[in-house]
Coordinates of C-alpha atoms and ligand atoms in Angstrom, one line a residue:
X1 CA -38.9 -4.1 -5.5
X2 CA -37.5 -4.8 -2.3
X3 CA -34.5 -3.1 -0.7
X4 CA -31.7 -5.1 -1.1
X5 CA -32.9 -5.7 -4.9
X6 CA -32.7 -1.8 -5.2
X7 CA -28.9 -1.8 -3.9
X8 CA -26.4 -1.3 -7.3
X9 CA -24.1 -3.9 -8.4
X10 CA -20.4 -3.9 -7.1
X11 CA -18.6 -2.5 -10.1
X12 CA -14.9 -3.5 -8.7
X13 CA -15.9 -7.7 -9.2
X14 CA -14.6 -7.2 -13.0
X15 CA -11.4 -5.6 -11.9
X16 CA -11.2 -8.1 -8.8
X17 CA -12.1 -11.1 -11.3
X18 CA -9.1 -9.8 -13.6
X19 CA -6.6 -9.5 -11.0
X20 CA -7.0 -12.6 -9.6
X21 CA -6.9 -14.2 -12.8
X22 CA -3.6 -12.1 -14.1
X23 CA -2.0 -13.7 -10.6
X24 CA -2.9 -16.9 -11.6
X25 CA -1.4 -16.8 -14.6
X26 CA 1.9 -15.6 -12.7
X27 CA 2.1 -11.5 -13.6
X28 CA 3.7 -10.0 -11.2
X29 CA 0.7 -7.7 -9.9
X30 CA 1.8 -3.9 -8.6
X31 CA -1.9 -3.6 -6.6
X32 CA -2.7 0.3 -6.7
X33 CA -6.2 -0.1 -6.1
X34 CA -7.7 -0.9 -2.8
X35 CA -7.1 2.2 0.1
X36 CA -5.9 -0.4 2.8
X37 CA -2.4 0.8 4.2
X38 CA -0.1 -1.5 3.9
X39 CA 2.3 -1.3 6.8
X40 CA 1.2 -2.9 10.2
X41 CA 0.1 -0.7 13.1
X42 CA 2.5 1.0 15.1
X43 CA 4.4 -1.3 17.5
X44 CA 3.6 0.7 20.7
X45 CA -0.2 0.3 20.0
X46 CA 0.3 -3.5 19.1
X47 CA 2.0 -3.6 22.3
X48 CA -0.3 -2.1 24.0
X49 CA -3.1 -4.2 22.8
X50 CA -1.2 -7.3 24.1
X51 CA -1.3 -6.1 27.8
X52 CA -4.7 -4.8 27.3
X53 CA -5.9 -7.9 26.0
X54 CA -4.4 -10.2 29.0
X55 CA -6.6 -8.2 31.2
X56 CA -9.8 -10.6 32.0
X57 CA -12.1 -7.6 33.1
X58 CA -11.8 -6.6 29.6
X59 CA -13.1 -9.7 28.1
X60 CA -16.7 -8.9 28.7
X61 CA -19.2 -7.0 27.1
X62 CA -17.9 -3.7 26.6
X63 CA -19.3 0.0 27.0
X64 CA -21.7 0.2 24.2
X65 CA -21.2 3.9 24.0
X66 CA -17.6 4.1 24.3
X67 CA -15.8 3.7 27.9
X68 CA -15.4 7.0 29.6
X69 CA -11.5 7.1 29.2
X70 CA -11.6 6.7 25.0
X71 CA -14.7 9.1 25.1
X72 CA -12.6 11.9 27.0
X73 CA -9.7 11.4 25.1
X74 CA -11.6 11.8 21.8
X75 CA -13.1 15.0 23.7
X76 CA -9.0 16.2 24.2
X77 CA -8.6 15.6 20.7
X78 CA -11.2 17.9 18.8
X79 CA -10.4 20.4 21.4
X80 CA -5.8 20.3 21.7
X81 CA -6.5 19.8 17.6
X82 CA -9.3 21.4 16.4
X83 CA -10.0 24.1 19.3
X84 CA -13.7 22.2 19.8
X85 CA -15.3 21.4 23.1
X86 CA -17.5 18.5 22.8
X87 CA -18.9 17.0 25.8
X88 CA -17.8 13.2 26.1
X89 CA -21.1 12.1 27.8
X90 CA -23.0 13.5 24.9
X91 CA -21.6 14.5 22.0
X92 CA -19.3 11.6 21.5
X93 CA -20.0 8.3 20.7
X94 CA -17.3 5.3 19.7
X95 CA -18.2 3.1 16.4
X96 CA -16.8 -0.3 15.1
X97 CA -15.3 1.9 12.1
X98 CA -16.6 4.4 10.4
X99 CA -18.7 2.4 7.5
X100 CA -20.7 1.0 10.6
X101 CA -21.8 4.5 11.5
X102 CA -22.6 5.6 7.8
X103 CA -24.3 2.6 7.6
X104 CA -26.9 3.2 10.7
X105 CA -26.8 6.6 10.5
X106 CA -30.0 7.0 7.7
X107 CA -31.9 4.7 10.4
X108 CA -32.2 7.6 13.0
X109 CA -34.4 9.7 10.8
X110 CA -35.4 8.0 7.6
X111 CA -38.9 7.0 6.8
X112 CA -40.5 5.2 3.7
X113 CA -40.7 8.4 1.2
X114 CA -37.9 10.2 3.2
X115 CA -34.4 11.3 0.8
X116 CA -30.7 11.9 1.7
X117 CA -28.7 13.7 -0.3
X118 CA -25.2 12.0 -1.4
X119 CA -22.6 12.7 -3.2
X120 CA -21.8 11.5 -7.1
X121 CA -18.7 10.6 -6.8
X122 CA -18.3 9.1 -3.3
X123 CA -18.0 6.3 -1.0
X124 CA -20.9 4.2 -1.5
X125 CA -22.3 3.9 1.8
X126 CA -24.5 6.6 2.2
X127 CA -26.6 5.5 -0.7
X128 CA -26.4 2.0 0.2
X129 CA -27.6 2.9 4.0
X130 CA -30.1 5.4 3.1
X131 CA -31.6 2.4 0.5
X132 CA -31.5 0.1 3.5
X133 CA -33.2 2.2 5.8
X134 CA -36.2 2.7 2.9
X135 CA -34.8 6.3 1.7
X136 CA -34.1 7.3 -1.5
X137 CA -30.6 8.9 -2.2
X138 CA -30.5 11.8 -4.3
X139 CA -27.2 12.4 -5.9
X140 CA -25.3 15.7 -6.9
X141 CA -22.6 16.1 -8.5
X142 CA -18.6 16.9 -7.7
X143 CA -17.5 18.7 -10.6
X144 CA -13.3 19.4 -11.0
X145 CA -14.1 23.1 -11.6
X146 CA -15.7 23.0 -8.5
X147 CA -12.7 21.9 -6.5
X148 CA -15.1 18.4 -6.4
X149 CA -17.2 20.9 -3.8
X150 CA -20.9 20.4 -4.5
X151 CA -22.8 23.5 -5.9
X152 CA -24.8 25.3 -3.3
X153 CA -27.4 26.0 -5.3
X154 CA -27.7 22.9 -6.8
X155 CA -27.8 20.9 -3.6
X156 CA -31.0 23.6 -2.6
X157 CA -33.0 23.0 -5.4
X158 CA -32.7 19.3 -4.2
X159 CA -33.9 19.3 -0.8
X160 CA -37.3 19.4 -0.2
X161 CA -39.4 18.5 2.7
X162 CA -38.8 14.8 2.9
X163 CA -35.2 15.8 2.7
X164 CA -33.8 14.4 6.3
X165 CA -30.0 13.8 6.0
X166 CA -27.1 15.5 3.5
X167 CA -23.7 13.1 3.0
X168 CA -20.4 15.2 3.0
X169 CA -16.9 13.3 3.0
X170 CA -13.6 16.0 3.3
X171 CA -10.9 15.1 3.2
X172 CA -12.5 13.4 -0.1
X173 CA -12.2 10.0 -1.3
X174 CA -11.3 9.1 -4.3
X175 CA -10.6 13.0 -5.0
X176 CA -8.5 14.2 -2.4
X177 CA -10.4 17.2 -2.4
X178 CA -10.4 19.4 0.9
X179 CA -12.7 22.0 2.3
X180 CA -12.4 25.1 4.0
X181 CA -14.7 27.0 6.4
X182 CA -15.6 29.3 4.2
X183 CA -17.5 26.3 2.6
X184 CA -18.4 24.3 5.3
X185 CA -20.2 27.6 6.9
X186 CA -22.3 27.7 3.7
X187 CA -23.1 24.4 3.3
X188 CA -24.0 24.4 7.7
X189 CA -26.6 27.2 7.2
X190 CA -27.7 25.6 3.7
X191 CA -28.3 22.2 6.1
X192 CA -29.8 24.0 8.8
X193 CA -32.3 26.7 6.9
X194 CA -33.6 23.2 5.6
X195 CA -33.9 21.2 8.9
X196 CA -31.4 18.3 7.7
X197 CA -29.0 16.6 9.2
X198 CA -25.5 17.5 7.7
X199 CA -22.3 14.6 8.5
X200 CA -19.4 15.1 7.4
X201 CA -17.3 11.3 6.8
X202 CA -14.2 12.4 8.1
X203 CA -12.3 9.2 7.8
X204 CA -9.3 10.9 6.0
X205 CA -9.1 13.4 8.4
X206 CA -5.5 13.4 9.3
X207 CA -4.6 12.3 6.1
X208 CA -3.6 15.9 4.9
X209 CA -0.9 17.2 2.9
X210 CA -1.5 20.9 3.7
X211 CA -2.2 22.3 7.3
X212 CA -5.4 24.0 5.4
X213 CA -6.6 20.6 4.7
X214 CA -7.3 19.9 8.0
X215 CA -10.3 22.1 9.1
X216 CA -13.2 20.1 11.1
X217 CA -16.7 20.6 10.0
X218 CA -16.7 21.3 13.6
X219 CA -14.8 23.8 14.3
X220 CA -17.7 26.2 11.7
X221 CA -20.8 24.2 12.9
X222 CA -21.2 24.9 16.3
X223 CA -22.8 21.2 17.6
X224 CA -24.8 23.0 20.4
X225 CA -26.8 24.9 17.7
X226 CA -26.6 22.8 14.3
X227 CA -27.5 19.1 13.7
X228 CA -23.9 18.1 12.4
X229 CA -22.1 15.1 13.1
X230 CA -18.7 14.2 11.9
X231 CA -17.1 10.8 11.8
X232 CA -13.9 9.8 12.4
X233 CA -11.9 6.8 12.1
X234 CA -8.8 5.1 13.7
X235 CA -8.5 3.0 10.4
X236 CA -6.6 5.5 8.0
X237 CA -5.1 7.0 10.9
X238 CA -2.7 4.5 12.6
X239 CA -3.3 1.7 10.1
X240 CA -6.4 0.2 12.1
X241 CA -8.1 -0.8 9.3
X242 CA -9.1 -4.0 10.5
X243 CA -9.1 -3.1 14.3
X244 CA -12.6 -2.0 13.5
X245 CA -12.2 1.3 15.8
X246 CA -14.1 5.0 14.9
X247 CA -15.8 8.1 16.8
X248 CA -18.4 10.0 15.8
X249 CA -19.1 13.8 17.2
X250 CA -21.5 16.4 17.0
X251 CA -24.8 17.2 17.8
X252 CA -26.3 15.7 21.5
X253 CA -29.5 14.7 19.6
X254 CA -27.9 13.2 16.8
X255 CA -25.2 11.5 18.4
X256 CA -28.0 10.0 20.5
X257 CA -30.4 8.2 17.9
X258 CA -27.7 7.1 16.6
X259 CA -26.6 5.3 20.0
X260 CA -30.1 4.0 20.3
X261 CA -30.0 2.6 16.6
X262 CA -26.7 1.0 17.5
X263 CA -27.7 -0.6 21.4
X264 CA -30.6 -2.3 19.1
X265 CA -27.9 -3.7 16.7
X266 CA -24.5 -4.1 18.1
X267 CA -22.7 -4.3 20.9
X268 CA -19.9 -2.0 20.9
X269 CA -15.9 -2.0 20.6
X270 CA -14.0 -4.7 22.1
X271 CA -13.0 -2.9 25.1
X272 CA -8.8 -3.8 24.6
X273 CA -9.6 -2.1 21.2
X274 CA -11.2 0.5 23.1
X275 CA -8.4 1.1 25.6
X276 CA -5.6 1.2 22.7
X277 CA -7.2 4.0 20.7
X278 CA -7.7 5.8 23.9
X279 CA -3.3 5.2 24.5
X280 CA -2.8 6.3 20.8
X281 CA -4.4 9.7 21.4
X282 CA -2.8 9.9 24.7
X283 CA 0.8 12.1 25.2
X284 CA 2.5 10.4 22.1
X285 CA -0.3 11.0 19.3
X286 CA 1.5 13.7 17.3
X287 CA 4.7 11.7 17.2
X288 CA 2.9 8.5 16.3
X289 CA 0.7 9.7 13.7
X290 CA 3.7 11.5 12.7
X291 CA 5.5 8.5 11.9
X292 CA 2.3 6.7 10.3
X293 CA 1.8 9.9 7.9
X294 CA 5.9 10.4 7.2
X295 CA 5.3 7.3 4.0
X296 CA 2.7 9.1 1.9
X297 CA 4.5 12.8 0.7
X298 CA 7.9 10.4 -0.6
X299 CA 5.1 7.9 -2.4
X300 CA 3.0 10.8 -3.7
X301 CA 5.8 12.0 -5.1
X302 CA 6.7 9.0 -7.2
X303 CA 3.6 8.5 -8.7
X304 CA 2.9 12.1 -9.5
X305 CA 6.0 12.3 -11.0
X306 CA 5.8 9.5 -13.3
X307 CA 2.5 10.7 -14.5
X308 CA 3.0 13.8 -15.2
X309 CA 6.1 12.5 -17.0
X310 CA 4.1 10.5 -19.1
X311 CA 1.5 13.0 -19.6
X312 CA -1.1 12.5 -17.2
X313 CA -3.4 15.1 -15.9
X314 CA -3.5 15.4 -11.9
X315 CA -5.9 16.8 -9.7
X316 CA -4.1 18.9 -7.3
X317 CA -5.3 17.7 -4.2
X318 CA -4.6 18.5 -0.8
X319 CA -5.1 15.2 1.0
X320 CA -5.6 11.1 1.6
X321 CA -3.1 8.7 -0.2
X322 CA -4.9 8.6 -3.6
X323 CA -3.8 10.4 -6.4
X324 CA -6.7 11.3 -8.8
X325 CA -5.8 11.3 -12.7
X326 CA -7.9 12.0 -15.7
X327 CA -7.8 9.2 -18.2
X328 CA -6.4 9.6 -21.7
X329 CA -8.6 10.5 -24.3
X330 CA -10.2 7.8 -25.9
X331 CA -10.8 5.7 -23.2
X332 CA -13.5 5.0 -20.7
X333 CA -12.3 4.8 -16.7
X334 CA -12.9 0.8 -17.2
X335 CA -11.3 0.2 -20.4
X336 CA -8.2 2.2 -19.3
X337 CA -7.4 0.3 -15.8
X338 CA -8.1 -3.1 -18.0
X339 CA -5.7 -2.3 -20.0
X340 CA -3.3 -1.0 -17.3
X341 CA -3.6 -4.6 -15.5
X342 CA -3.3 -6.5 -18.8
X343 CA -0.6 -4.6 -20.4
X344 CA 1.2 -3.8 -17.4
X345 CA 0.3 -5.9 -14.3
X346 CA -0.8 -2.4 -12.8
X347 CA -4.4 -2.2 -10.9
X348 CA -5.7 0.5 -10.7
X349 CA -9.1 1.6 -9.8
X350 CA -11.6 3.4 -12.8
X351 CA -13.3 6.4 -11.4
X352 CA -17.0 5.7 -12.2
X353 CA -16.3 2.7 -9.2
X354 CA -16.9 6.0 -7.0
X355 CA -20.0 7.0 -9.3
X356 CA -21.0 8.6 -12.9
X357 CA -19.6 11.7 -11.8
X358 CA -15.9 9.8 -11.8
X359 CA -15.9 8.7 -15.6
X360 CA -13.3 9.7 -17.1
X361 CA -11.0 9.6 -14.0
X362 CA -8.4 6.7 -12.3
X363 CA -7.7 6.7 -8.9
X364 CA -4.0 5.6 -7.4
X365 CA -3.8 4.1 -3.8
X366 CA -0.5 5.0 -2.1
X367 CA -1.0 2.0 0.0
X368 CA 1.9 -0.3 -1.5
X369 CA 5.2 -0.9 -0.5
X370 CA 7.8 2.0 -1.3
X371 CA 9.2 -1.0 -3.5
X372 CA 5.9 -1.4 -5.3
X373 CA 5.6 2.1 -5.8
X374 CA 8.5 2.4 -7.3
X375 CA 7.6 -0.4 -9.6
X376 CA 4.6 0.6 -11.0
X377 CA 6.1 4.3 -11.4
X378 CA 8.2 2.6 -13.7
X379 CA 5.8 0.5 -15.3
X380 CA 3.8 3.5 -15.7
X381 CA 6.7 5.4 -17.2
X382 CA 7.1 3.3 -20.1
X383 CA 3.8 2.6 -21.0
X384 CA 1.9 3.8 -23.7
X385 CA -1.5 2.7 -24.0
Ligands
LIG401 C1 -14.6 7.8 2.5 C2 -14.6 6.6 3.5 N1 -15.4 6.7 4.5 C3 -15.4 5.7 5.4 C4 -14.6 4.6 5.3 C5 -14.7 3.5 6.3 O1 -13.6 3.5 7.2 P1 -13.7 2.7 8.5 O2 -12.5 1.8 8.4 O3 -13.5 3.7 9.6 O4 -15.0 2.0 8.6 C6 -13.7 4.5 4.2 C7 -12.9 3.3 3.9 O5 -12.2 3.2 3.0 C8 -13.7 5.5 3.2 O6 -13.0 5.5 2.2

């Protein structure tokens, strides 16, 4: 079989297929499901974008690493934020998003026979890149009664010697879950007592509801002594999504292969893009991503609310702009958000889209209008499937 044969089916084309047709039958749609936000970046970063962009010496080929003013600014970051020193020549290197990192990362170290180890339920890169490179993913389970942590033990009796990378992503998506550094110290000597590669997808890193929420991988794994990489992203942070703008840091030698991989593949940021996410984590960050964040708690709110009114059960989580539900008994994940978009124009996204490990669950997206939100509150409300 070869590897794009062995890569799973996308399990949102029924859900997209019945959307579209529900639209084009004129139901109002209240779209909870994809995790794009929906307001527009922040107006001093478009602005800045439009001077940067009239700028001819930035029209060329850009600094496939990362130019040296983003790459210290990211460095001022993990250090004014997370009390980490990382060295912007080596233990920082700029992406085109976050998925393109995941995506290249199993190519530094994965041979034919190799495994990575990722997580059931979760974003479904890591597989997908690990199949790519020739790897074979090894899932493990997040469990609710495990806080959606993965079991220690569990993820040992996994790893063997072909084990090469292990797939993390906290602040989770779809779960919200959070770690602390009580974990992430665990799951660091875990990683390194087997010689694998531990990266953390951080893309919902300031995404947090809770000032616990926000602890970096980093800030427990020292990068001089483990092989850890974290990635972040722009995307989630100041509505960049399609600005195509993350960072990953860590480890010298990791960050390195990866670079390599990527001077083979791509060619870097578009140095205007470059020169605005450098801006945005200039003197104004905290009030900007202030102001980007301020829409989630109000929206959370709503939609909590309204389920636990109607008798939902929520996961209490501590971060990103889903909200993570159980479905009602008698349903599967599938047949439940069908029925939420044919009953009541409401998509939603079924859990087992994330995995096996998410039967059973729905996931909200916080990324509609306040207006929406309000709607399909209400929609929600008086619904009884
Ligand atoms: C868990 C997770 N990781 C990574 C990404 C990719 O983000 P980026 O826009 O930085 O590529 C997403 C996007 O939704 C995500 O949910």
């Amino acid at each position: 079989m070869g590897r794009l044969d062995k890569l799973p089916p996308y399990l949102f084309s029924a859900i997209d297929e019945a959307k579209n047709k529900a639209r084009a039958q004129g139901v109002e749609i209240v779209d909870f499901g994809v995790g794009d936000p929906d307001l527009p970046t922040p107006e001093p970063l478009v602005n800045r974008m439009m001077e940067a962009v009239a700028n001819p010496e930035g029209h060329q080929y850009p600094a496939g690493k990362g130019g040296g003013d983003l790459r210290r600014a990211i460095a001022l970051l993990m250090e004014t934020r997370y009390g980490v020193t990382v060295d912007p020549d080596t233990e920082v290197l700029v992406l085109i998003g976050s998925k393109e990192g995941l995506g290249h990362l199993p190519l530094t170290c994965v041979e034919e026979g190799d495994n990575t180890l990722v997580p059931d339920l979760g974003y479904p890169v890591y597989g997908q890149a690990t199949l790519l490179a020739g790897g074979e993913p090894r899932t493990f389970p997040l469990k609710a009664e495990n806080a959606f942590l993965p079991d220690l033990d569990h993820l040992a009796g996994l790893m063997d010697s072909r084990t090469r990378m292990l797939f993390l992503n906290y602040p989770n998506n779809p779960t919200g879950a959070v770690a602390g550094p009580e974990f992430w110290r665990k799951v660091t000597d875990l990683a390194a007592s087997k010689d694998v590669v531990l990266v953390n997808d951080a893309a919902y890193q300031e995404v947090t509801f809770t000032p616990e929420a926000q602890t970096s991988l980093l800030q427990v794994a020292d990068c001089r002594v483990n092989r850890v990489i974290e990635l972040h992203s722009f995307s989630k942070m100041f509505n960049m999504t399609g600005w195509r703008i993350a960072f990953a840091v860590g480890h010298a030698g990791v960050i390195s292969n990866l670079a390599r991989v990527k001077e083979s593949m791509d060619s870097g940021v578009f140095t205007p893009v470059q020169d605005v996410a450098a801006f945005a984590l200039g003197d104004g960050f905290e009030k900007l991503l202030a102001g980007v964040m301020a829409v989630y708690p109000p929206r959370r709110e709503v939609i909590q609310n309204a389920l636990r009114e109607a008798g939902y059960e929520i996961y209490a989580s501590g971060a990103t702009f889903y909200v993570w539900a159980r479905v009602p008994a008698g349903f599967s994940s599938m047949e439940f958000c069908s029925r939420a978009l044919q009953d009541i124009g409401v998509v939603i996204t079924p859990g087992n889209g994330f995995g096996t490990g998410g039967e059973g669950w729905f996931r909200i997206s916080l990324t509609a209008s306040d207006g929406d939100i309000a709607e399909g509150a209400k929609r929600i409300l008086g619904w009884r499937p």
